[in-house]
mmCIF file of C-alpha atoms in Angstrom:
data_model
loop_
_atom_site.group_PDB
_atom_site.id
_atom_site.type_symbol
_atom_site.label_atom_id
_atom_site.label_comp_id
_atom_site.label_asym_id
_atom_site.label_seq_id
_atom_site.Cartn_x
_atom_site.Cartn_y
_atom_site.Cartn_z
ATOM 1 C CA ASP A 1 0.000 0.000 0.000
ATOM 2 C CA LEU A 2 1.093 3.525 -0.765
ATOM 3 C CA ASN A 3 1.258 5.913 2.151
ATOM 4 C CA ASN A 4 2.892 9.171 3.220
ATOM 5 C CA LEU A 5 2.252 10.673 -0.193
ATOM 6 C CA GLU A 6 2.796 14.366 -0.760
ATOM 7 C CA VAL A 7 0.168 16.156 -2.845
ATOM 8 C CA TYR A 8 1.058 19.137 -5.019
ATOM 9 C CA SER A 9 -1.576 21.303 -6.686
ATOM 10 C CA LEU A 10 -1.847 24.732 -8.288
ATOM 11 C CA LEU A 11 -1.742 26.072 -4.740
ATOM 12 C CA ASP A 12 1.878 24.898 -4.365
ATOM 13 C CA THR A 13 4.821 26.538 -6.118
ATOM 14 C CA SER A 14 6.790 23.320 -6.761
ATOM 15 C CA PHE A 15 4.982 22.188 -9.924
ATOM 16 C CA ALA A 16 2.387 24.942 -10.439
ATOM 17 C CA ASP A 17 3.581 25.698 -13.977
ATOM 18 C CA LYS A 18 3.219 22.054 -15.073
ATOM 19 C CA TYR A 19 -0.578 21.659 -14.879
ATOM 20 C CA GLY A 20 -1.574 23.674 -17.937
ATOM 21 C CA VAL A 21 -0.357 25.505 -21.031
ATOM 22 C CA LEU A 22 1.700 28.680 -20.677
ATOM 23 C CA GLU A 23 0.951 31.908 -22.551
ATOM 24 C CA GLU A 24 4.107 31.712 -24.711
ATOM 25 C CA GLU A 25 3.226 28.137 -25.688
ATOM 26 C CA VAL A 26 -0.247 29.252 -26.761
ATOM 27 C CA VAL A 27 1.142 32.095 -28.857
ATOM 28 C CA SER A 28 3.577 29.725 -30.558
ATOM 29 C CA ALA A 29 0.896 27.084 -31.281
ATOM 30 C CA LEU A 30 -1.563 29.617 -32.719
ATOM 31 C CA GLU A 31 1.073 31.131 -34.992
ATOM 32 C CA GLN A 32 2.116 27.674 -36.166
ATOM 33 C CA GLU A 33 -1.513 26.907 -37.097
ATOM 34 C CA GLY A 34 -1.975 30.283 -38.799
ATOM 35 C CA MET A 35 -4.426 31.505 -36.135
ATOM 36 C CA GLY A 36 -2.372 34.197 -34.443
ATOM 37 C CA ASP A 37 -5.287 36.619 -34.760
ATOM 38 C CA GLN A 38 -7.390 34.380 -32.463
ATOM 39 C CA LEU A 39 -5.229 34.934 -29.366
ATOM 40 C CA GLN A 40 -7.596 37.313 -27.562
ATOM 41 C CA ALA A 41 -10.621 35.063 -28.118
ATOM 42 C CA VAL A 42 -8.671 32.007 -26.932
ATOM 43 C CA ARG A 43 -7.560 33.927 -23.837
ATOM 44 C CA SER A 44 -11.118 34.823 -22.817
ATOM 45 C CA TYR A 45 -12.377 31.276 -23.389
ATOM 46 C CA TYR A 46 -9.618 29.002 -22.051
ATOM 47 C CA ASP A 47 -7.132 31.087 -20.026
ATOM 48 C CA GLY A 48 -7.373 32.307 -16.458
ATOM 49 C CA TYR A 49 -6.269 29.597 -14.027
ATOM 50 C CA ASP A 50 -4.275 31.176 -11.200
ATOM 51 C CA THR A 51 -1.289 29.416 -9.636
ATOM 52 C CA ALA A 52 0.818 29.791 -6.511
ATOM 53 C CA ILE A 53 3.461 31.454 -8.710
ATOM 54 C CA PRO A 54 2.725 35.204 -8.837
ATOM 55 C CA ASP A 55 1.479 36.525 -12.211
ATOM 56 C CA LEU A 56 1.463 33.028 -13.745
ATOM 57 C CA ARG A 57 -1.816 31.839 -15.251
ATOM 58 C CA LEU A 58 -2.487 28.685 -17.207
ATOM 59 C CA TYR A 59 -4.676 27.695 -20.135
ATOM 60 C CA ASN A 60 -6.860 24.608 -20.030
ATOM 61 C CA PRO A 61 -4.785 22.111 -22.086
ATOM 62 C CA TRP A 62 -7.650 19.838 -23.193
ATOM 63 C CA SER A 63 -9.753 22.711 -24.488
ATOM 64 C CA LEU A 64 -6.801 24.391 -26.176
ATOM 65 C CA LEU A 65 -5.794 21.196 -27.998
ATOM 66 C CA ASN A 66 -9.360 20.692 -29.209
ATOM 67 C CA PHE A 67 -9.555 24.301 -30.362
ATOM 68 C CA LEU A 68 -6.384 23.834 -32.416
ATOM 69 C CA LYS A 69 -7.821 20.619 -33.857
ATOM 70 C CA HIS A 70 -11.334 21.871 -34.705
ATOM 71 C CA GLN A 71 -10.463 25.557 -35.111
ATOM 72 C CA ARG A 72 -13.604 26.837 -33.371
ATOM 73 C CA LEU A 73 -14.373 28.119 -29.882
ATOM 74 C CA ALA A 74 -16.478 25.633 -27.916
ATOM 75 C CA PRO A 75 -16.712 24.267 -24.344
ATOM 76 C CA TYR A 76 -14.562 21.179 -25.007
ATOM 77 C CA TRP A 77 -13.459 20.507 -21.426
ATOM 78 C CA THR A 78 -16.944 20.654 -19.947
ATOM 79 C CA GLU A 79 -18.175 18.111 -22.487
ATOM 80 C CA THR A 80 -15.886 15.460 -20.974
ATOM 81 C CA GLY A 81 -18.054 14.812 -17.919
ATOM 82 C CA ARG A 82 -21.289 15.506 -16.068
ATOM 83 C CA TYR A 83 -21.188 16.959 -12.590
ATOM 84 C CA ASP A 84 -24.864 17.484 -11.826
ATOM 85 C CA PHE A 85 -24.318 16.541 -8.178
ATOM 86 C CA ILE A 86 -22.335 19.789 -7.881
ATOM 87 C CA ALA A 87 -25.379 21.750 -9.051
ATOM 88 C CA GLU A 88 -27.524 19.842 -6.561
ATOM 89 C CA ALA A 89 -25.136 20.793 -3.770
ATOM 90 C CA MET A 90 -25.194 24.441 -4.876
ATOM 91 C CA TRP A 91 -29.006 24.334 -4.784
ATOM 92 C CA ALA A 92 -28.743 23.103 -1.218
ATOM 93 C CA GLY A 93 -26.183 25.547 0.104
ATOM 94 C CA PRO A 94 -26.912 28.804 1.939
ATOM 95 C CA MET A 95 -28.160 31.689 -0.178
ATOM 96 C CA GLU A 96 -24.896 33.566 0.355
ATOM 97 C CA MET A 97 -23.141 30.937 -1.774
ATOM 98 C CA ARG A 98 -25.372 31.650 -4.760
ATOM 99 C CA GLU A 99 -24.915 35.384 -4.264
ATOM 100 C CA LYS A 100 -21.131 34.962 -4.324
ATOM 101 C CA LEU A 101 -21.357 32.789 -7.443
ATOM 102 C CA LEU A 102 -23.420 35.499 -9.140
ATOM 103 C CA ALA A 103 -20.749 38.063 -8.277
ATOM 104 C CA MET A 104 -18.075 35.753 -9.722
ATOM 105 C CA LEU A 105 -20.087 35.268 -12.916
ATOM 106 C CA ASP A 106 -19.962 39.073 -13.229
ATOM 107 C CA GLY A 107 -16.173 38.858 -13.245
ATOM 108 C CA LYS A 108 -15.641 39.699 -9.584
ATOM 109 C CA SER A 109 -13.587 37.756 -7.060
ATOM 110 C CA CYS A 110 -14.852 36.809 -3.599
ATOM 111 C CA GLU A 111 -13.273 35.458 -0.452
ATOM 112 C CA VAL A 112 -14.736 32.053 0.421
ATOM 113 C CA PRO A 113 -13.996 29.500 3.157
ATOM 114 C CA PHE A 114 -11.908 26.730 1.705
ATOM 115 C CA GLU A 115 -10.661 23.236 2.516
ATOM 116 C CA THR A 116 -7.919 21.435 0.598
ATOM 117 C CA ASP A 117 -8.287 18.144 2.443
ATOM 118 C CA THR A 118 -11.917 17.081 2.138
ATOM 119 C CA ASP A 119 -13.910 13.947 1.463
ATOM 120 C CA PHE A 120 -15.898 15.137 -1.563
ATOM 121 C CA SER A 121 -18.190 12.097 -1.424
ATOM 122 C CA THR A 122 -20.032 13.745 1.470
ATOM 123 C CA LEU A 123 -20.396 17.489 1.002
ATOM 124 C CA ARG A 124 -21.321 18.500 4.521
ATOM 125 C CA SER A 125 -19.891 21.991 4.684
ATOM 126 C CA GLU A 126 -19.639 25.179 2.681
ATOM 127 C CA GLU A 127 -15.841 24.830 2.739
ATOM 128 C CA ALA A 128 -16.100 21.406 1.103
ATOM 129 C CA LEU A 129 -18.272 22.668 -1.760
ATOM 130 C CA TRP A 130 -15.992 25.595 -2.518
ATOM 131 C CA GLY A 131 -13.087 23.143 -2.472
ATOM 132 C CA LEU A 132 -14.902 20.830 -4.873
ATOM 133 C CA LEU A 133 -15.643 23.711 -7.256
ATOM 134 C CA TYR A 134 -11.982 24.705 -7.169
ATOM 135 C CA PHE A 135 -10.461 21.258 -7.682
ATOM 136 C CA SER A 136 -13.022 20.443 -10.403
ATOM 137 C CA GLY A 137 -11.857 23.498 -12.378
ATOM 138 C CA TYR A 138 -15.011 25.597 -12.008
ATOM 139 C CA LEU A 139 -13.185 28.169 -9.879
ATOM 140 C CA THR A 140 -9.662 29.440 -9.616
ATOM 141 C CA GLY A 141 -7.952 31.759 -7.169
ATOM 142 C CA THR A 142 -5.242 32.274 -4.609
ATOM 143 C CA LYS A 143 -5.272 30.888 -1.080
ATOM 144 C CA SER A 144 -4.510 32.702 2.163
ATOM 145 C CA ASN A 145 -4.796 30.587 5.302
ATOM 146 C CA SER A 146 -8.332 29.109 5.283
ATOM 147 C CA LEU A 147 -9.713 31.531 2.686
ATOM 148 C CA LEU A 148 -9.650 31.413 -1.102
ATOM 149 C CA ARG A 149 -9.882 34.595 -3.171
ATOM 150 C CA ALA A 150 -11.981 32.838 -5.806
ATOM 151 C CA ARG A 151 -13.292 33.709 -9.267
ATOM 152 C CA VAL A 152 -14.607 31.997 -12.389
ATOM 153 C CA PRO A 153 -11.588 31.512 -14.682
ATOM 154 C CA ASN A 154 -13.016 32.034 -18.157
ATOM 155 C CA GLU A 155 -15.969 32.116 -20.554
ATOM 156 C CA GLU A 156 -15.987 28.343 -21.062
ATOM 157 C CA VAL A 157 -16.650 27.731 -17.373
ATOM 158 C CA THR A 158 -19.135 30.605 -17.085
ATOM 159 C CA ARG A 159 -21.319 29.007 -19.746
ATOM 160 C CA GLU A 160 -21.046 25.544 -18.248
ATOM 161 C CA LEU A 161 -22.200 26.702 -14.812
ATOM 162 C CA SER A 162 -25.447 27.937 -16.352
ATOM 163 C CA VAL A 163 -25.970 24.808 -18.469
ATOM 164 C CA MET A 164 -25.230 22.539 -15.506
ATOM 165 C CA TRP A 165 -27.876 24.339 -13.435
ATOM 166 C CA LYS A 166 -30.502 24.003 -16.187
ATOM 167 C CA ARG A 167 -29.942 20.252 -16.424
ATOM 168 C CA ILE A 168 -31.560 19.858 -13.007
ATOM 169 C CA PHE A 169 -34.896 20.979 -14.464
ATOM 170 C CA LYS A 170 -34.551 18.473 -17.275
ATOM 171 C CA SER A 171 -33.690 15.677 -14.849
ATOM 172 C CA LYS A 172 -36.918 16.408 -12.933
ATOM 173 C CA ASN A 173 -39.028 16.447 -16.148
ATOM 174 C CA VAL A 174 -40.099 20.072 -15.730
ATOM 175 C CA SER A 175 -38.048 21.703 -18.505
ATOM 176 C CA GLU A 176 -41.159 22.903 -20.344
ATOM 177 C CA GLU A 177 -42.816 24.236 -17.202
ATOM 178 C CA TYR A 178 -39.575 25.968 -16.261
ATOM 179 C CA SER A 179 -39.363 27.667 -19.672
ATOM 180 C CA PHE A 180 -42.975 28.838 -19.351
ATOM 181 C CA LEU A 181 -42.331 30.096 -15.819
ATOM 182 C CA VAL A 182 -39.286 32.135 -16.844
ATOM 183 C CA SER A 183 -41.198 33.574 -19.795
ATOM 184 C CA ALA A 184 -44.027 34.553 -17.432
ATOM 185 C CA ILE A 185 -41.610 36.303 -15.058
ATOM 186 C CA LEU A 186 -39.940 38.216 -17.899
ATOM 187 C CA THR A 187 -43.275 39.361 -19.358
ATOM 188 C CA GLY A 188 -45.366 39.915 -16.229
ATOM 189 C CA ASN A 189 -47.863 37.123 -16.992
ATOM 190 C CA THR A 190 -49.343 36.419 -13.551
ATOM 191 C CA SER A 191 -51.674 33.569 -14.537
ATOM 192 C CA ALA A 192 -48.902 31.657 -16.355
ATOM 193 C CA PHE A 193 -46.610 32.260 -13.381
ATOM 194 C CA ALA A 194 -49.094 30.821 -10.891
ATOM 195 C CA THR A 195 -49.850 27.734 -13.012
ATOM 196 C CA ASN A 196 -46.266 26.772 -13.802
ATOM 197 C CA PHE A 197 -44.825 27.770 -10.440
ATOM 198 C CA LYS A 198 -47.243 25.437 -8.668
ATOM 199 C CA GLN A 199 -46.264 22.534 -10.929
ATOM 200 C CA ILE A 200 -42.536 23.166 -10.399
ATOM 201 C CA THR A 201 -42.792 23.610 -6.627
ATOM 202 C CA GLU A 202 -44.637 20.302 -6.300
ATOM 203 C CA VAL A 203 -41.396 18.685 -7.498
ATOM 204 C CA PHE A 204 -38.719 21.118 -6.460
ATOM 205 C CA ARG A 205 -39.771 22.203 -3.015
ATOM 206 C CA TYR A 206 -39.250 18.697 -1.688
ATOM 207 C CA PHE A 207 -36.113 18.264 -3.783
ATOM 208 C CA PHE A 208 -34.817 21.529 -2.337
ATOM 209 C CA LEU A 209 -35.577 20.345 1.198
ATOM 210 C CA PHE A 210 -34.039 16.930 0.513
ATOM 211 C CA VAL A 211 -30.733 18.169 -0.862
ATOM 212 C CA SER A 212 -30.554 20.802 1.881
ATOM 213 C CA LEU A 213 -30.759 18.070 4.498
ATOM 214 C CA LEU A 214 -28.437 15.792 2.500
ATOM 215 C CA TYR A 215 -25.620 18.259 1.891
ATOM 216 C CA PHE A 216 -26.049 21.139 4.345
ATOM 217 C CA PRO A 217 -28.214 20.127 7.312
ATOM 218 C CA SER A 218 -26.813 22.928 9.457
ATOM 219 C CA PHE A 219 -28.241 25.540 7.094
ATOM 220 C CA HIS A 220 -31.714 24.011 6.983
ATOM 221 C CA ASP A 221 -33.938 26.253 9.118
ATOM 222 C CA THR A 222 -37.111 27.212 7.280
ATOM 223 C CA ALA A 223 -39.160 27.536 10.445
ATOM 224 C CA ARG A 224 -37.128 30.477 11.771
ATOM 225 C CA SER A 225 -36.704 32.212 8.400
ATOM 226 C CA PRO A 226 -39.327 31.182 5.807
ATOM 227 C CA GLU A 227 -38.623 34.268 3.677
ATOM 228 C CA ALA A 228 -34.947 33.275 3.427
ATOM 229 C CA PHE A 229 -36.012 29.813 2.274
ATOM 230 C CA TYR A 230 -38.301 31.144 -0.473
ATOM 231 C CA HIS A 231 -35.704 33.745 -1.444
ATOM 232 C CA GLY A 232 -33.118 31.009 -1.909
ATOM 233 C CA PHE A 233 -35.602 28.877 -3.814
ATOM 234 C CA MET A 234 -36.499 31.694 -6.252
ATOM 235 C CA LEU A 235 -32.844 32.619 -6.664
ATOM 236 C CA SER A 236 -32.082 29.010 -7.598
ATOM 237 C CA LEU A 237 -34.920 28.985 -10.138
ATOM 238 C CA LEU A 238 -33.614 32.148 -11.812
ATOM 239 C CA PHE A 239 -29.885 31.393 -11.566
ATOM 240 C CA PRO A 240 -29.546 30.138 -15.206
ATOM 241 C CA GLN A 241 -30.817 33.477 -16.545
ATOM 242 C CA HIS A 242 -27.606 35.133 -15.409
ATOM 243 C CA SER A 243 -25.778 33.748 -18.443
ATOM 244 C CA SER A 244 -28.755 34.029 -20.808
ATOM 245 C CA GLY A 245 -28.812 37.738 -21.544
ATOM 246 C CA TYR A 246 -29.554 38.948 -18.023
ATOM 247 C CA GLN A 247 -27.648 40.114 -14.970
ATOM 248 C CA LEU A 248 -29.104 38.546 -11.834
ATOM 249 C CA SER A 249 -28.533 40.090 -8.413
ATOM 250 C CA SER A 250 -29.792 39.454 -4.903
ATOM 251 C CA ASN A 251 -30.024 41.797 -1.912
ATOM 252 C CA ARG A 252 -28.236 44.591 -3.779
ATOM 253 C CA GLU A 253 -28.912 48.260 -3.051
ATOM 254 C CA HIS A 254 -31.527 49.816 -5.319
ATOM 255 C CA GLY A 255 -33.372 53.029 -4.608
ATOM 256 C CA LEU A 256 -33.970 53.367 -0.866
ATOM 257 C CA GLY A 257 -33.222 49.804 0.167
ATOM 258 C CA ARG A 258 -32.160 46.336 -0.931
ATOM 259 C CA ALA A 259 -34.285 44.551 -3.506
ATOM 260 C CA ASP A 260 -34.711 40.798 -2.999
ATOM 261 C CA ILE A 261 -34.050 39.826 -6.640
ATOM 262 C CA VAL A 262 -33.346 41.943 -9.727
ATOM 263 C CA LEU A 263 -32.953 40.748 -13.316
ATOM 264 C CA GLN A 264 -31.516 43.301 -15.743
ATOM 265 C CA PRO A 265 -31.186 42.734 -19.507
ATOM 266 C CA VAL A 266 -27.623 42.908 -20.818
ATOM 267 C CA PRO A 267 -27.234 44.977 -22.865
ATOM 268 C CA PRO A 268 -30.171 47.202 -21.849
ATOM 269 C CA GLY A 269 -32.748 47.879 -24.536
ATOM 270 C CA GLU A 270 -36.311 46.943 -25.287
ATOM 271 C CA LYS A 271 -36.446 44.030 -22.847
ATOM 272 C CA PRO A 272 -37.675 45.063 -19.385
ATOM 273 C CA ALA A 273 -35.849 44.628 -16.119
ATOM 274 C CA VAL A 274 -37.556 42.472 -13.472
ATOM 275 C CA ILE A 275 -37.727 43.361 -9.777
ATOM 276 C CA ILE A 276 -39.016 40.777 -7.281
ATOM 277 C CA GLU A 277 -39.952 41.260 -3.644
ATOM 278 C CA LEU A 278 -40.814 38.124 -1.653
ATOM 279 C CA LYS A 279 -42.822 37.773 1.521
ATOM 280 C CA ALA A 280 -43.971 34.790 3.559
ATOM 281 C CA LYS A 281 -47.521 34.882 4.916
ATOM 282 C CA SER A 282 -47.872 35.233 8.664
ATOM 283 C CA GLY A 283 -50.815 35.972 10.906
ATOM 284 C CA GLU A 284 -54.316 36.528 9.554
ATOM 285 C CA SER A 285 -53.444 38.513 6.424
ATOM 286 C CA SER A 286 -54.518 36.925 3.142
ATOM 287 C CA LEU A 287 -51.922 35.852 0.578
ATOM 288 C CA GLU A 288 -53.312 38.437 -1.839
ATOM 289 C CA ARG A 289 -52.801 41.225 0.701
ATOM 290 C CA VAL A 290 -49.243 40.095 1.465
ATOM 291 C CA ALA A 291 -48.422 40.046 -2.277
ATOM 292 C CA ALA A 292 -49.828 43.566 -2.609
ATOM 293 C CA GLU A 293 -47.673 44.696 0.328
ATOM 294 C CA ALA A 294 -44.574 43.220 -1.326
ATOM 295 C CA HIS A 295 -45.423 45.049 -4.558
ATOM 296 C CA GLN A 296 -46.048 48.287 -2.657
ATOM 297 C CA GLN A 297 -42.643 47.982 -0.995
ATOM 298 C CA ILE A 298 -40.982 48.041 -4.417
ATOM 299 C CA MET A 299 -42.857 51.238 -5.284
ATOM 300 C CA GLU A 300 -42.288 52.990 -1.951
ATOM 301 C CA LYS A 301 -38.574 52.199 -1.830
ATOM 302 C CA HIS A 302 -38.033 52.917 -5.528
ATOM 303 C CA TYR A 303 -36.220 49.639 -6.211
ATOM 304 C CA TYR A 304 -36.505 50.423 -9.928
ATOM 305 C CA ARG A 305 -33.868 53.153 -9.558
ATOM 306 C CA ASN A 306 -30.144 52.528 -10.144
ATOM 307 C CA LEU A 307 -30.744 49.997 -12.910
ATOM 308 C CA LEU A 308 -28.328 49.731 -15.824
ATOM 309 C CA PRO A 309 -28.344 52.907 -17.971
ATOM 310 C CA GLY A 310 -30.567 52.465 -21.007
ATOM 311 C CA THR A 311 -33.151 50.270 -19.254
ATOM 312 C CA THR A 312 -36.518 51.648 -20.368
ATOM 313 C CA ARG A 313 -39.065 49.513 -18.506
ATOM 314 C CA ALA A 314 -39.363 47.373 -15.391
ATOM 315 C CA ILE A 315 -41.767 44.613 -14.374
ATOM 316 C CA LEU A 316 -42.462 44.643 -10.647
ATOM 317 C CA TRP A 317 -43.397 41.417 -8.860
ATOM 318 C CA GLY A 318 -44.787 41.168 -5.347
ATOM 319 C CA ILE A 319 -44.852 37.462 -4.474
ATOM 320 C CA ALA A 320 -46.347 35.961 -1.309
ATOM 321 C CA PHE A 321 -45.855 32.365 -0.155
ATOM 322 C CA SER A 322 -47.505 30.033 2.291
ATOM 323 C CA GLY A 323 -46.367 26.437 1.969
ATOM 324 C CA ASN A 324 -47.002 25.433 -1.664
ATOM 325 C CA GLU A 325 -49.501 28.261 -2.156
ATOM 326 C CA VAL A 326 -48.501 31.467 -3.912
ATOM 327 C CA SER A 327 -50.132 34.789 -4.739
ATOM 328 C CA VAL A 328 -48.647 37.476 -6.964
ATOM 329 C CA LYS A 329 -49.143 41.063 -8.000
ATOM 330 C CA SER A 330 -47.312 42.329 -11.060
ATOM 331 C CA THR A 331 -47.220 45.621 -12.941
ATOM 332 C CA SER A 332 -45.073 47.063 -15.708
ATOM 333 C CA ILE A 333 -43.788 50.632 -15.426
ATOM 334 C CA PRO A 334 -41.862 52.845 -17.861
ATOM 335 C CA LEU A 335 -38.652 54.089 -16.291
ATOM 336 C CA GLY A 336 -38.030 57.809 -16.100
ATOM 337 C CA VAL A 337 -41.736 58.458 -15.633
ATOM 338 C CA VAL A 338 -42.346 57.112 -12.132
ATOM 339 C CA GLY A 339 -40.372 59.111 -9.535
#
């Protein structure tokens, strides 16, 4: 039996430059193939993996070799395997994880708790999931003590994270209902929202609870914070839109407060932005009244301000929950008219 092995990764300086393709090697290969003018595109798609050696980044070798062979940009590395259990674990994690992933998909870096020595067969902590995302190639970054300054390395991985998330809906046989639901949210169709949301929640609410208990039991506390649960659930439903022509944000400052969820078209234009405020029913108030209060909060706190310049319209959603029941109020407003 082998024992006392030493493990070296990109986080160690000893062999950090041996795990990928160097910039000068990429330049040489592209020139040899007569594709020197493709360097910038290849950089954005396959470059970006940080190492323990300062200022040294690596290209994904498998993807680069396939690009040279087929001479077209495509997600070659991510086609080599399926990691849907990672998406399931991300569904289950605390909402702050999804918010940090959204920031990384916008090109930002975030400090996350990180473990290098973890049994990935049982993802029981936030540190373990961030470690899995790093060692699977979905994240890169530099480590300082128990924290990783993490980011998404390139366009290839950005696209795969969205596709991987969408596959969950297909695996649960609600792809069509999910498409209808997203269309309803983006257009303000309240009846289509209610119909398709109910069908999806019948499957996904229990899936969401199950994977929460399976992967992150310490974060499972819907009784004390039902709004946080529904917020996380809606954020998970809308997560794939972030790489489908929209910028998705959660708990960001807008107007006079922090909007629960905001979807902004990128680039801004004719498509409306979407602003969602969520409330859980409590006491004797009806669901309809709670939804109206959520909608009124958007108006009173002017959450439609501070959107991307050029956004001309916003659809406002007040959504109230109680168990599997939902009530909504939605309106569409032209921006620059309502003060």
